[in-house]
mmCIF file of C-alpha atoms in Angstrom:
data_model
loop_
_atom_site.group_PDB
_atom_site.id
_atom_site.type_symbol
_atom_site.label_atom_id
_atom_site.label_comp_id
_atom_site.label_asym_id
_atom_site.label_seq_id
_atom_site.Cartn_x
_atom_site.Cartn_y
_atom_site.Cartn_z
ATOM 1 C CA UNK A 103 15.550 32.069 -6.068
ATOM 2 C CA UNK A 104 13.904 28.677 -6.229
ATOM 3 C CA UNK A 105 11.556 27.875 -3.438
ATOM 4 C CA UNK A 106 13.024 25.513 -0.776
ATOM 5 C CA UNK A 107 10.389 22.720 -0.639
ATOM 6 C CA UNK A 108 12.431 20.301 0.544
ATOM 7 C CA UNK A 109 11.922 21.991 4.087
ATOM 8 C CA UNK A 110 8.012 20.601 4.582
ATOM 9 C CA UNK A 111 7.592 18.703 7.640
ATOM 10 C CA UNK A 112 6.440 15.234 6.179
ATOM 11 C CA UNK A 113 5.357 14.230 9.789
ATOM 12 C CA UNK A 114 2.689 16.745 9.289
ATOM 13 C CA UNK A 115 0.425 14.948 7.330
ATOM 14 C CA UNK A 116 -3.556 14.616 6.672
ATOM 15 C CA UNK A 117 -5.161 16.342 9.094
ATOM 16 C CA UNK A 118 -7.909 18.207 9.757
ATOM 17 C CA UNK A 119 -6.630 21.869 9.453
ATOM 18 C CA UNK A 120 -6.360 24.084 12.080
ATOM 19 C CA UNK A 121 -7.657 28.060 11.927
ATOM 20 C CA UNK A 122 -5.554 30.148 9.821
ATOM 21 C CA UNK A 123 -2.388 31.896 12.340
ATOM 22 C CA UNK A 124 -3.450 29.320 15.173
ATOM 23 C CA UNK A 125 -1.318 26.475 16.051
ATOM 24 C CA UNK A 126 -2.753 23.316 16.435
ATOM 25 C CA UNK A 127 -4.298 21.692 19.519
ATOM 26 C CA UNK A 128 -4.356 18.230 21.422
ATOM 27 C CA UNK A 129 -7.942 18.011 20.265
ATOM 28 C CA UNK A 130 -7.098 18.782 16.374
ATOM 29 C CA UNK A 131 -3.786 16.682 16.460
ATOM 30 C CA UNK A 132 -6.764 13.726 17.799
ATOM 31 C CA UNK A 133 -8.437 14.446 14.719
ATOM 32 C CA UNK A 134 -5.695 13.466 11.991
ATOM 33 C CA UNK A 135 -6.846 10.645 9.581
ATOM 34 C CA UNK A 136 -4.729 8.481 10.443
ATOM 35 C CA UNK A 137 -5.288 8.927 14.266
ATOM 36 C CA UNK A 138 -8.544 8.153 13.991
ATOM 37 C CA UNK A 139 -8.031 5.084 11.751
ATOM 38 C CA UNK A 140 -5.804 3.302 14.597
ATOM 39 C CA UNK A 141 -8.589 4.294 16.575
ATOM 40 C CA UNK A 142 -11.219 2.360 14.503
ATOM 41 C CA UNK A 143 -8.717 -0.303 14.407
ATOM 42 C CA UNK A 144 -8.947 -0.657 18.074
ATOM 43 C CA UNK A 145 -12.845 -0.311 18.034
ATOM 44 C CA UNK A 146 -12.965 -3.670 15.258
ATOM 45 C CA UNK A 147 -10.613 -5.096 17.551
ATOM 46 C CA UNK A 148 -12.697 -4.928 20.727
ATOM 47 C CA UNK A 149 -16.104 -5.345 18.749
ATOM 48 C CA UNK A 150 -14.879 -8.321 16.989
ATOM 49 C CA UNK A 151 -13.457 -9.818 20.333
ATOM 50 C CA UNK A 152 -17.077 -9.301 22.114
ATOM 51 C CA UNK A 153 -19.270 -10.346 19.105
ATOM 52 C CA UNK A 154 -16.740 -13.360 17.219
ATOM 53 C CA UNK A 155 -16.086 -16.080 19.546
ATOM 54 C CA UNK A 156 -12.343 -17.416 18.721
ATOM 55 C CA UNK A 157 -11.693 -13.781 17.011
ATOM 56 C CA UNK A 158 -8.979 -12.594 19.661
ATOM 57 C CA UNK A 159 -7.431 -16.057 20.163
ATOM 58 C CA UNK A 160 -3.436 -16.128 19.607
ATOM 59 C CA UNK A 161 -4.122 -18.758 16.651
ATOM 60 C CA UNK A 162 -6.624 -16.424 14.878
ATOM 61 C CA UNK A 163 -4.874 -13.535 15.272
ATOM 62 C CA UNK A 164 -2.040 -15.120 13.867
ATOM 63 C CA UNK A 165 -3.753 -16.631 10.602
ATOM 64 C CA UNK A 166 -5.229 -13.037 9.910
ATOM 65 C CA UNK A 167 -1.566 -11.452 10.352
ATOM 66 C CA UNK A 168 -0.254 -14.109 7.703
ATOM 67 C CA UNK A 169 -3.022 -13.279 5.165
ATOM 68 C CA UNK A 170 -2.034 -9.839 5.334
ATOM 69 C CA UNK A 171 1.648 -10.885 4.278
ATOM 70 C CA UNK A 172 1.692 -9.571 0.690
ATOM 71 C CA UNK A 173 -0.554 -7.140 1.033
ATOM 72 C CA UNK A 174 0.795 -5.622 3.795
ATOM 73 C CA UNK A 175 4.624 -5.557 2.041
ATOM 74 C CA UNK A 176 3.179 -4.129 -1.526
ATOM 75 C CA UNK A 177 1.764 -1.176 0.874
ATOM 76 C CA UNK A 178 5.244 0.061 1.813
ATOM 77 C CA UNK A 179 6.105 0.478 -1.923
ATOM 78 C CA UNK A 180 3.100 1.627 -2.899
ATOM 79 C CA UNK A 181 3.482 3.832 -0.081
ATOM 80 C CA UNK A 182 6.025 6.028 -1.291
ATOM 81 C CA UNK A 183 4.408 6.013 -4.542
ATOM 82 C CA UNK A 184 1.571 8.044 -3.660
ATOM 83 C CA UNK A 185 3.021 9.865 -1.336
ATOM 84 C CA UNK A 186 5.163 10.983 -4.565
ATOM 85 C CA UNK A 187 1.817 11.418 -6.792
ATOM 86 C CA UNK A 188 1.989 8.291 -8.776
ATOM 87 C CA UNK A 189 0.126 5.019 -8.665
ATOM 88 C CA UNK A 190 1.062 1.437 -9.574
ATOM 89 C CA UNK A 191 -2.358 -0.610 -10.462
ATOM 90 C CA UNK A 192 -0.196 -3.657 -12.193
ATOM 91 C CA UNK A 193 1.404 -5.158 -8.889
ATOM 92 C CA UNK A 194 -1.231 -7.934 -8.660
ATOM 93 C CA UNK A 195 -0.283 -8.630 -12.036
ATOM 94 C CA UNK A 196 3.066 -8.770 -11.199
ATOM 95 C CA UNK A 197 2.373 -11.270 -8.178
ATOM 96 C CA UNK A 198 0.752 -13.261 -10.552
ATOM 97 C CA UNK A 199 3.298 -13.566 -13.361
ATOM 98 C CA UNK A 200 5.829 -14.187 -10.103
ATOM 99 C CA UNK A 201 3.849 -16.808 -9.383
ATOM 100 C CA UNK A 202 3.417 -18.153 -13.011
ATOM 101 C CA UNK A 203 7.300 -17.743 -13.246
ATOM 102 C CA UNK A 204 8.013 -20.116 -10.254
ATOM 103 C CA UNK A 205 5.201 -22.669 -11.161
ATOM 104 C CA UNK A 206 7.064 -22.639 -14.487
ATOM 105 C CA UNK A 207 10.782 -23.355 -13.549
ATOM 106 C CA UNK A 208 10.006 -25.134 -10.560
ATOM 107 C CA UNK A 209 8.080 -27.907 -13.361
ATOM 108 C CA UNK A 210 11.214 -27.390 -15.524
ATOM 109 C CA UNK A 211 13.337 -28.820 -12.916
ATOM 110 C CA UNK A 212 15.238 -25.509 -11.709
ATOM 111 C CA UNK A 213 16.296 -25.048 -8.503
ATOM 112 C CA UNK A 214 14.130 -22.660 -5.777
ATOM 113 C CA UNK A 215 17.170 -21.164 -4.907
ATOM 114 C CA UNK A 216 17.926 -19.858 -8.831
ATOM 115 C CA UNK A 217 14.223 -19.374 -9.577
ATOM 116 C CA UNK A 218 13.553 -16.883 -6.839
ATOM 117 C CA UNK A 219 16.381 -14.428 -7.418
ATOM 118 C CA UNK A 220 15.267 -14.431 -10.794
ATOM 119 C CA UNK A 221 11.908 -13.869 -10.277
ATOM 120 C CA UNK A 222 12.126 -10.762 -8.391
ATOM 121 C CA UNK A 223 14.580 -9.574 -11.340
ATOM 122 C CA UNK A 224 11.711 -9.729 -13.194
ATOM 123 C CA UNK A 225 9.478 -7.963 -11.330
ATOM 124 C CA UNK A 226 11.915 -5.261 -11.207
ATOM 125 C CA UNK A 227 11.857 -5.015 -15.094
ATOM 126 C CA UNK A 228 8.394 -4.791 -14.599
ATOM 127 C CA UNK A 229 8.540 -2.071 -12.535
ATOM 128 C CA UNK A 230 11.659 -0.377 -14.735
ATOM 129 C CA UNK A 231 8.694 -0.677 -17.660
ATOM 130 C CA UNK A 232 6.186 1.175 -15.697
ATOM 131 C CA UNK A 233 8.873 3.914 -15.169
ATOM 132 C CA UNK A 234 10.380 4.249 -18.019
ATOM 133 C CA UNK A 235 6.633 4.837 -19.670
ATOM 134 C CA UNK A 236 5.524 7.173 -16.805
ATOM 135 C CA UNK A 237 8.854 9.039 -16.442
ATOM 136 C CA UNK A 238 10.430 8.975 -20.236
ATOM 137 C CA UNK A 239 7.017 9.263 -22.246
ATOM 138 C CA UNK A 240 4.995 11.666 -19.917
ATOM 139 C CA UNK A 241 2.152 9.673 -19.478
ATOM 140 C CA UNK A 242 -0.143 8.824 -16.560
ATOM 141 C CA UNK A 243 0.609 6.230 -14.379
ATOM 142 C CA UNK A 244 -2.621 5.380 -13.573
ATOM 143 C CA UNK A 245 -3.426 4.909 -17.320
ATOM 144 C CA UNK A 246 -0.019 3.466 -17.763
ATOM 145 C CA UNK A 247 -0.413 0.622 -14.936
ATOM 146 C CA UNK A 248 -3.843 -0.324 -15.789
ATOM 147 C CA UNK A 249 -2.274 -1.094 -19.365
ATOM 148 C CA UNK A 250 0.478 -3.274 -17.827
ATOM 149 C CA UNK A 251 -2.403 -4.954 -15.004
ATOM 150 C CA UNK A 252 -3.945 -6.509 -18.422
ATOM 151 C CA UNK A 253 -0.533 -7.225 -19.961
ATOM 152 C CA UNK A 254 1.067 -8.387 -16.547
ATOM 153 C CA UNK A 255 -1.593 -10.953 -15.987
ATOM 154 C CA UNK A 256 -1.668 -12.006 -20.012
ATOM 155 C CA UNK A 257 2.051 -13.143 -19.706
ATOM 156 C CA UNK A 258 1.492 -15.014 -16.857
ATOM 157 C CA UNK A 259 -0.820 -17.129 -18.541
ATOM 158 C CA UNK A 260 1.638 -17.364 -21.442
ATOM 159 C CA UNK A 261 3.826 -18.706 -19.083
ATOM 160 C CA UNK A 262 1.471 -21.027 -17.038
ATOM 161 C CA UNK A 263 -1.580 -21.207 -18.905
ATOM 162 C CA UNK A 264 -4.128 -22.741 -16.619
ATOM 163 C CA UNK A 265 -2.353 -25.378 -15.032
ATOM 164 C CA UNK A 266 -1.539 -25.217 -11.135
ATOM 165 C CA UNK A 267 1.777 -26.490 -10.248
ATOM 166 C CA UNK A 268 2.102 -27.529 -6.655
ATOM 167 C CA UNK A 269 4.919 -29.720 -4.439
ATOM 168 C CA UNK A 270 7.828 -26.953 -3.679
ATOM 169 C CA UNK A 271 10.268 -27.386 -0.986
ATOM 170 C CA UNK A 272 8.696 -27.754 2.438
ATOM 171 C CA UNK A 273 11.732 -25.886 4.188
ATOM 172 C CA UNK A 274 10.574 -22.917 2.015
ATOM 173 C CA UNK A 275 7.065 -23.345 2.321
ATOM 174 C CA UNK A 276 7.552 -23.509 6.024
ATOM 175 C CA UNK A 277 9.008 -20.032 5.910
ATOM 176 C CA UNK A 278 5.733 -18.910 4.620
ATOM 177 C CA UNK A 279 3.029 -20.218 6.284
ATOM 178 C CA UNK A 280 5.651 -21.334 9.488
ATOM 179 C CA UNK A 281 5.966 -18.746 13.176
ATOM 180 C CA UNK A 282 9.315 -17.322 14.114
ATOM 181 C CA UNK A 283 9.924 -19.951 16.662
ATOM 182 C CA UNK A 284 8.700 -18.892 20.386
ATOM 183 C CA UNK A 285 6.400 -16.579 18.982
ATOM 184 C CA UNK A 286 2.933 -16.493 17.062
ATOM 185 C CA UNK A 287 4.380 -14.278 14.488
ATOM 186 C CA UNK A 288 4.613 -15.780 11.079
ATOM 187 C CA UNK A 289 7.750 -15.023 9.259
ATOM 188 C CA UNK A 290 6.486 -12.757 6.423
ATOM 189 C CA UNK A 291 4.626 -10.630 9.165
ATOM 190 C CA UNK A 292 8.423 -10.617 11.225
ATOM 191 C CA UNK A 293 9.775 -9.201 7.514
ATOM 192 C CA UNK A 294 6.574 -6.833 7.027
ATOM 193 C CA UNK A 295 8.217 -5.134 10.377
ATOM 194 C CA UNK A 296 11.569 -4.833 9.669
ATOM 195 C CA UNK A 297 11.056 -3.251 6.250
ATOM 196 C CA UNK A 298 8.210 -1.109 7.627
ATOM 197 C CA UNK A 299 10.958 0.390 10.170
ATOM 198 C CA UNK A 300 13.358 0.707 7.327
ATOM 199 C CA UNK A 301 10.813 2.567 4.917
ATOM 200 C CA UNK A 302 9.407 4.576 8.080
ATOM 201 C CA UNK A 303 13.103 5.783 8.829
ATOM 202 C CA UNK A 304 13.419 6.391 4.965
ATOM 203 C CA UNK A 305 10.380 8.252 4.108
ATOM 204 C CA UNK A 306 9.998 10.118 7.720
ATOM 205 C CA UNK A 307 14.116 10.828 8.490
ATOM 206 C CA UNK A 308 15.886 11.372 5.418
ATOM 207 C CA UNK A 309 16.625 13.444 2.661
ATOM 208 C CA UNK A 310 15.075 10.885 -0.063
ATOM 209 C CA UNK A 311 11.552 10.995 1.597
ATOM 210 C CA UNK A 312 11.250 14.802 2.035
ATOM 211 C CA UNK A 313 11.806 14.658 -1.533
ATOM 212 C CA UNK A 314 9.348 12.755 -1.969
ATOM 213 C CA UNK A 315 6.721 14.455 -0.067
ATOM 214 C CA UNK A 316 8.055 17.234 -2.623
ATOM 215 C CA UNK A 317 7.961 15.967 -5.343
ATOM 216 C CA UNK A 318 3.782 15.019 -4.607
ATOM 217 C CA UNK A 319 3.061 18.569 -3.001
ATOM 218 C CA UNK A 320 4.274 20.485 -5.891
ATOM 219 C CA UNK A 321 6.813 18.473 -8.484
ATOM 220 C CA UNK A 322 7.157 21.400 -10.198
ATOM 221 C CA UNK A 323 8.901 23.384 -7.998
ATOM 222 C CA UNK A 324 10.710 20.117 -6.422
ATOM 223 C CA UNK A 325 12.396 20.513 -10.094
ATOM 224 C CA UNK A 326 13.035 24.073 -9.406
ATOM 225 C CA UNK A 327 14.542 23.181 -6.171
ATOM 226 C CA UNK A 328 16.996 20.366 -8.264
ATOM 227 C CA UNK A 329 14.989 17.346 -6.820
ATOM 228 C CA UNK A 330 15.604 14.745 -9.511
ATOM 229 C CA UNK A 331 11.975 13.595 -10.005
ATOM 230 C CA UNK A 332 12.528 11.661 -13.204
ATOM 231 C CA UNK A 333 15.170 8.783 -11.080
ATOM 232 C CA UNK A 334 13.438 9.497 -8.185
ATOM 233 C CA UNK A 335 9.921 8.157 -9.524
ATOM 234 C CA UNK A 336 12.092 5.613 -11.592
ATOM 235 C CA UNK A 337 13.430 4.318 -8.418
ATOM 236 C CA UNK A 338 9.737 3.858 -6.835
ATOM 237 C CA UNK A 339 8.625 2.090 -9.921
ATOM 238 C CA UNK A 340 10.864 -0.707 -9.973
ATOM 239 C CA UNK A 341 10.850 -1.077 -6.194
ATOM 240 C CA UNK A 342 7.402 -1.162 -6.375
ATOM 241 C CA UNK A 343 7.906 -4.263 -9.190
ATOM 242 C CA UNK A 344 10.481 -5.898 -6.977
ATOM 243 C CA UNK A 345 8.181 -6.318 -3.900
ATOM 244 C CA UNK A 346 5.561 -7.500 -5.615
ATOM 245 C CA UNK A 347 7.359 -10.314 -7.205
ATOM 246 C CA UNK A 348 8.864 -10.978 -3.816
ATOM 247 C CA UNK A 349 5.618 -11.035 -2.951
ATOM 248 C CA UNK A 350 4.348 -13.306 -5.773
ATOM 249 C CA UNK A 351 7.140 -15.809 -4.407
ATOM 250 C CA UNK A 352 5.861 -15.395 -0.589
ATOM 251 C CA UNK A 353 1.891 -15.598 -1.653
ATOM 252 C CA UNK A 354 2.748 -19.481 -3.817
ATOM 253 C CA UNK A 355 5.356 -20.713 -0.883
ATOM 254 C CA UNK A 356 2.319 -19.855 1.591
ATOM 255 C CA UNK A 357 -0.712 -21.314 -0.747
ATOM 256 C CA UNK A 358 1.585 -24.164 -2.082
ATOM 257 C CA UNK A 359 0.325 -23.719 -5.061
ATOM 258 C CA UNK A 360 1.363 -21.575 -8.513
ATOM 259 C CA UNK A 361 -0.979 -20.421 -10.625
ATOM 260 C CA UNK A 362 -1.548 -17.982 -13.450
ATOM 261 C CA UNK A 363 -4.346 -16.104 -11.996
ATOM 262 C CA UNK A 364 -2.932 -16.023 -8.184
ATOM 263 C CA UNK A 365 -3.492 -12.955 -6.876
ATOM 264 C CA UNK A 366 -6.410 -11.466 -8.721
ATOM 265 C CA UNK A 367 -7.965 -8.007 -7.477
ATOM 266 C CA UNK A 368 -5.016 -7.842 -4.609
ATOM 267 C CA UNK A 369 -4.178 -4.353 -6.280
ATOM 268 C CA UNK A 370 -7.988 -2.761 -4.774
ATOM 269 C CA UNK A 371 -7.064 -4.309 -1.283
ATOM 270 C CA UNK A 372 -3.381 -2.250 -1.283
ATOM 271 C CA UNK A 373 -4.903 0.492 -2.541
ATOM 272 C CA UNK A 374 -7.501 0.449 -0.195
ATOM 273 C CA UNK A 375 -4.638 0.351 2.820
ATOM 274 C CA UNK A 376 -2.692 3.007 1.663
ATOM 275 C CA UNK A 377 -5.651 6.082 1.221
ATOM 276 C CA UNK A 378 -7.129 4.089 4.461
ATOM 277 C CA UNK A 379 -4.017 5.082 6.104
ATOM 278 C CA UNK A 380 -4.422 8.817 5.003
ATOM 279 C CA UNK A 381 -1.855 9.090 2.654
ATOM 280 C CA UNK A 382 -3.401 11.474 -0.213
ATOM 281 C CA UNK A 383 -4.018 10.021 -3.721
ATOM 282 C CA UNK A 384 -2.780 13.542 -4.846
ATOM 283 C CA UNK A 385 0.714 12.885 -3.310
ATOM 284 C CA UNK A 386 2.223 15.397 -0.916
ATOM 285 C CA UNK A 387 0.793 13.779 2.190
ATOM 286 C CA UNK A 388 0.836 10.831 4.351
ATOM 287 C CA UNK A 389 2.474 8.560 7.112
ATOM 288 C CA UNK A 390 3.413 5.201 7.145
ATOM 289 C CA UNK A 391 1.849 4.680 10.735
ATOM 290 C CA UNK A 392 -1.446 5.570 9.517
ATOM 291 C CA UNK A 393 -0.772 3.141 6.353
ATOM 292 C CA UNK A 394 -0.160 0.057 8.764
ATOM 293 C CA UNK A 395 -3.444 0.906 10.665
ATOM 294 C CA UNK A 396 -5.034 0.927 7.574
ATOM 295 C CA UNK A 397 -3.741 -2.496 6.628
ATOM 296 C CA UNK A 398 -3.997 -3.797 10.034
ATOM 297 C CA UNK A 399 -7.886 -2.783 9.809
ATOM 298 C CA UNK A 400 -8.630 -4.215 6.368
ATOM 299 C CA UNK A 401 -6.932 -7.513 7.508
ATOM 300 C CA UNK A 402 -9.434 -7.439 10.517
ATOM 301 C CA UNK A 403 -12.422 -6.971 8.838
ATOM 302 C CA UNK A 404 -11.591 -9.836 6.509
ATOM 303 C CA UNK A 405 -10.968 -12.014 9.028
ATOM 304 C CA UNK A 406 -13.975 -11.108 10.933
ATOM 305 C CA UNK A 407 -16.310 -11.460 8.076
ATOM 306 C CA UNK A 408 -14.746 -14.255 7.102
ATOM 307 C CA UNK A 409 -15.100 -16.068 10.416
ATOM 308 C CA UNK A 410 -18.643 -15.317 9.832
ATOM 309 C CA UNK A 411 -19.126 -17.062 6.873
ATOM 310 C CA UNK A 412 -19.176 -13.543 4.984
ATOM 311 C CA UNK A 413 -19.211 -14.590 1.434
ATOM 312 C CA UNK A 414 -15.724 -13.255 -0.740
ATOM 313 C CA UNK A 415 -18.023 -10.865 -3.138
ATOM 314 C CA UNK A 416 -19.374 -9.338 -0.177
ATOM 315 C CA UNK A 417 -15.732 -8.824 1.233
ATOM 316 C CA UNK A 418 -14.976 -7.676 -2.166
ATOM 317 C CA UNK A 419 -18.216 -5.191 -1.435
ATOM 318 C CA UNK A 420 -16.381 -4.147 1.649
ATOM 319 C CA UNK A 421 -12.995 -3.488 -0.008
ATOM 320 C CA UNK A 422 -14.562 -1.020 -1.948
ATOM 321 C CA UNK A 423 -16.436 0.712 0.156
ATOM 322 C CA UNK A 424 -13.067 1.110 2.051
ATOM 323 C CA UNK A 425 -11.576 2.591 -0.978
ATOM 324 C CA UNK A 426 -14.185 5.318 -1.450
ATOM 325 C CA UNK A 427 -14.810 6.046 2.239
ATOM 326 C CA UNK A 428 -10.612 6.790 2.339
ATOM 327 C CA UNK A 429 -10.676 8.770 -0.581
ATOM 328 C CA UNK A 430 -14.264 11.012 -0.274
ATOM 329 C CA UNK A 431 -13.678 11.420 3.743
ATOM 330 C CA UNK A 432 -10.589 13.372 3.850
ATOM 331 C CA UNK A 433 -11.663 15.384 1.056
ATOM 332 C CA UNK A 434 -15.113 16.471 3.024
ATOM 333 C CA UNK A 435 -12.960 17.318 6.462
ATOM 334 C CA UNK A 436 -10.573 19.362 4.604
ATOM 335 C CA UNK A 437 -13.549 21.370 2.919
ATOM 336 C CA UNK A 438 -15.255 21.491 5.859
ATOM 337 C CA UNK A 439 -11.984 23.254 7.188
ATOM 338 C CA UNK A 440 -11.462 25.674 4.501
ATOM 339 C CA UNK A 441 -14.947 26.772 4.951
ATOM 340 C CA UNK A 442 -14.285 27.360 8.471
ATOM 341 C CA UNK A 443 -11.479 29.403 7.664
ATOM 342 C CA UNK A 444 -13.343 31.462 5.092
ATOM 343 C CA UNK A 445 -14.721 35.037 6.723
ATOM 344 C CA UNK A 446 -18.638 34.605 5.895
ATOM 345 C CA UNK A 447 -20.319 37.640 4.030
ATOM 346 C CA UNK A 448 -22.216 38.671 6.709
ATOM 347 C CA UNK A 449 -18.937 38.737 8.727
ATOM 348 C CA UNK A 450 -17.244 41.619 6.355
ATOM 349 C CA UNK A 451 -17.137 44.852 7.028
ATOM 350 C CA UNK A 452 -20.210 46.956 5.517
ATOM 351 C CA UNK A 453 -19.451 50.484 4.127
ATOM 352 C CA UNK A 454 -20.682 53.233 6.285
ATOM 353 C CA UNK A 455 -24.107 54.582 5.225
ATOM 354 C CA UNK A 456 -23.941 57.955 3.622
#
């Protein structure tokens, strides 16, 4: 009989694990990843308000939740692409080409309200390429969307070329870079929440995200258990194309300006947000709470360095050391754990002496 593992809890996520036949307690349910992200969050939070003047202002706050607009939205793709053991490294690329695409038109005389819908249908056959290569042909996606980053990016400056084509409609660009009205939320942040509910209530409630917690824990036996994998990772693929031309369209409405290389190295910063967030590079493990910590704490620190006249190579620096930090940490805990677990040599039983 195939194994059911479509049962897994997938609120039960990166943790530090308890003692074999104990359940867990308060103290090690403190100690999930992602708990103790939000609670770094909150330590930049009250270490930038003490040490930045004009860092926990309303305005600020803000301007730092609008830069995190496209990043933050490619994260709930991306998302539920690791949680299902896949990666998508071209979704800068695919920002940029967005971008390219709407510079493009837009100087051709179309209309924004044709070039937009058409832009994210491109980014979906983007994505539906990435799949169809991953899914069809067997081969890594990591390998696979590091191919398509480079090719991505080249067609947008096939498109473009260098030029930078500015002047779009202001009521669009005011949906951008404007604040729902009463409020000091920008509009792309007021979107980032709605879809984050919708994917949290997606990957947390339903049948589709236990899957996909399946599918990265062991996709071999999600086959057994008659999981379509195959459309399922499909599926992710092109979503994961879709937002980021979305995103592509957001990112040049907000800058006011489309260009070929917009977007560059945006891939490291989502990346970055998601392992931050705990969710396991593996697949098999994560929650989207801990993913909009992690995103919410990367847009800090940018902001923070920034409004310390922190050069962009050394936020770059910091980015990176994000990265590693998210994936090496988790990693050490859950070894540490293990060897917890493990009975110790001297702890066996010795044969009596003769």
């Amino acid at each position: 009989m195939a194994p059911d593992v479509t049962t897994a809890d997938p609120a039960d996520d990166v943790k530090v694990p308890a003692p074999a036949g104990r359940g867990r307690s308060p103290f090690g349910r403190f100690l999930r990843w992602d708990v103790l992200v939000g609670v770094l969050l909150v330590l930049v939070f009250i270490g930038g308000s003490a040490g930045s003047p004009g860092f926990a202002s309303i305005d600020n706050l803000s301007f730092a939740l609008g830069d995190l607009g496209e990043i933050a939205l490619i994260a709930l793709a991306m998302t539920m692409l690791v949680v299902a053991a896949e990666v998508d490294l071209s979704v800068a690329s695919v920002l940029g080409l967005s971008s390219a695409l709407v510079g493009a038109l837009w100087d051709a005389g179309w209309a924004i309200e044709t070039i937009i819908p058409l832009v994210i249908v491109v980014g979906a056959v983007c994505g539906l390429v990435n799949g169809l290569l991953v899914t069809r042909l067997g081969l890594p996606s990591l390998a696979v969307t590091i191919g398509t980053l480079a090719l991505y990016r080249g067609l947008a400056y096939v498109v473009l070329g260098d030029r930078a084509i500015a002047e779009f409609p202001q009521q669009y660009a005011d949906l951008a870079v404007g604040d729902v009205p009463g409020t000091p939320i920008p509009y792309p942040v007021m979107l980032f929440v709605v879809l984050a509910a919708v994917t949290g209530v997606v990957l947390h409630a339903t049948g589709f995200g236990r899957s996909l917690f399946a599918i990265g824990a062991q996709e071999e036996a999600a086959l057994f258990a008659g999981i379509r994998v195959k459309r399922i990772k499909l599926i992710l693929f092109v979503l994961s194309g879709t937002v980021a031309a979305f995103a592509g369209v957001v990112y040049t409405l907000r800058y006011g300006s489309a260009r070929a290389d917009n977007g560059v190295g945006l891939e490291l910063a989502v990346i970055a947000a998601v392992l931050l967030g705990g969710v396991d590079f593996d697949g098999g493990k994560g929650t989207l709470g801990g993913v909009i910590a992690g995103v919410l704490l990367i847009g800090l620190l940018r902001n923070l360095l920034m409004l310390n006249d922190v050069s962009t190579e050394i936020q770059s620096i910091v980015t990176g050391l994000l990265l590693i930090i998210s994936v090496i940490t988790p990693r050490l805990v859950a070894a540490a754990g293990q060897r917890r677990r493990s009975p110790s040599p001297t702890s066996s039983s010795t044969p009596p002496e003769s």
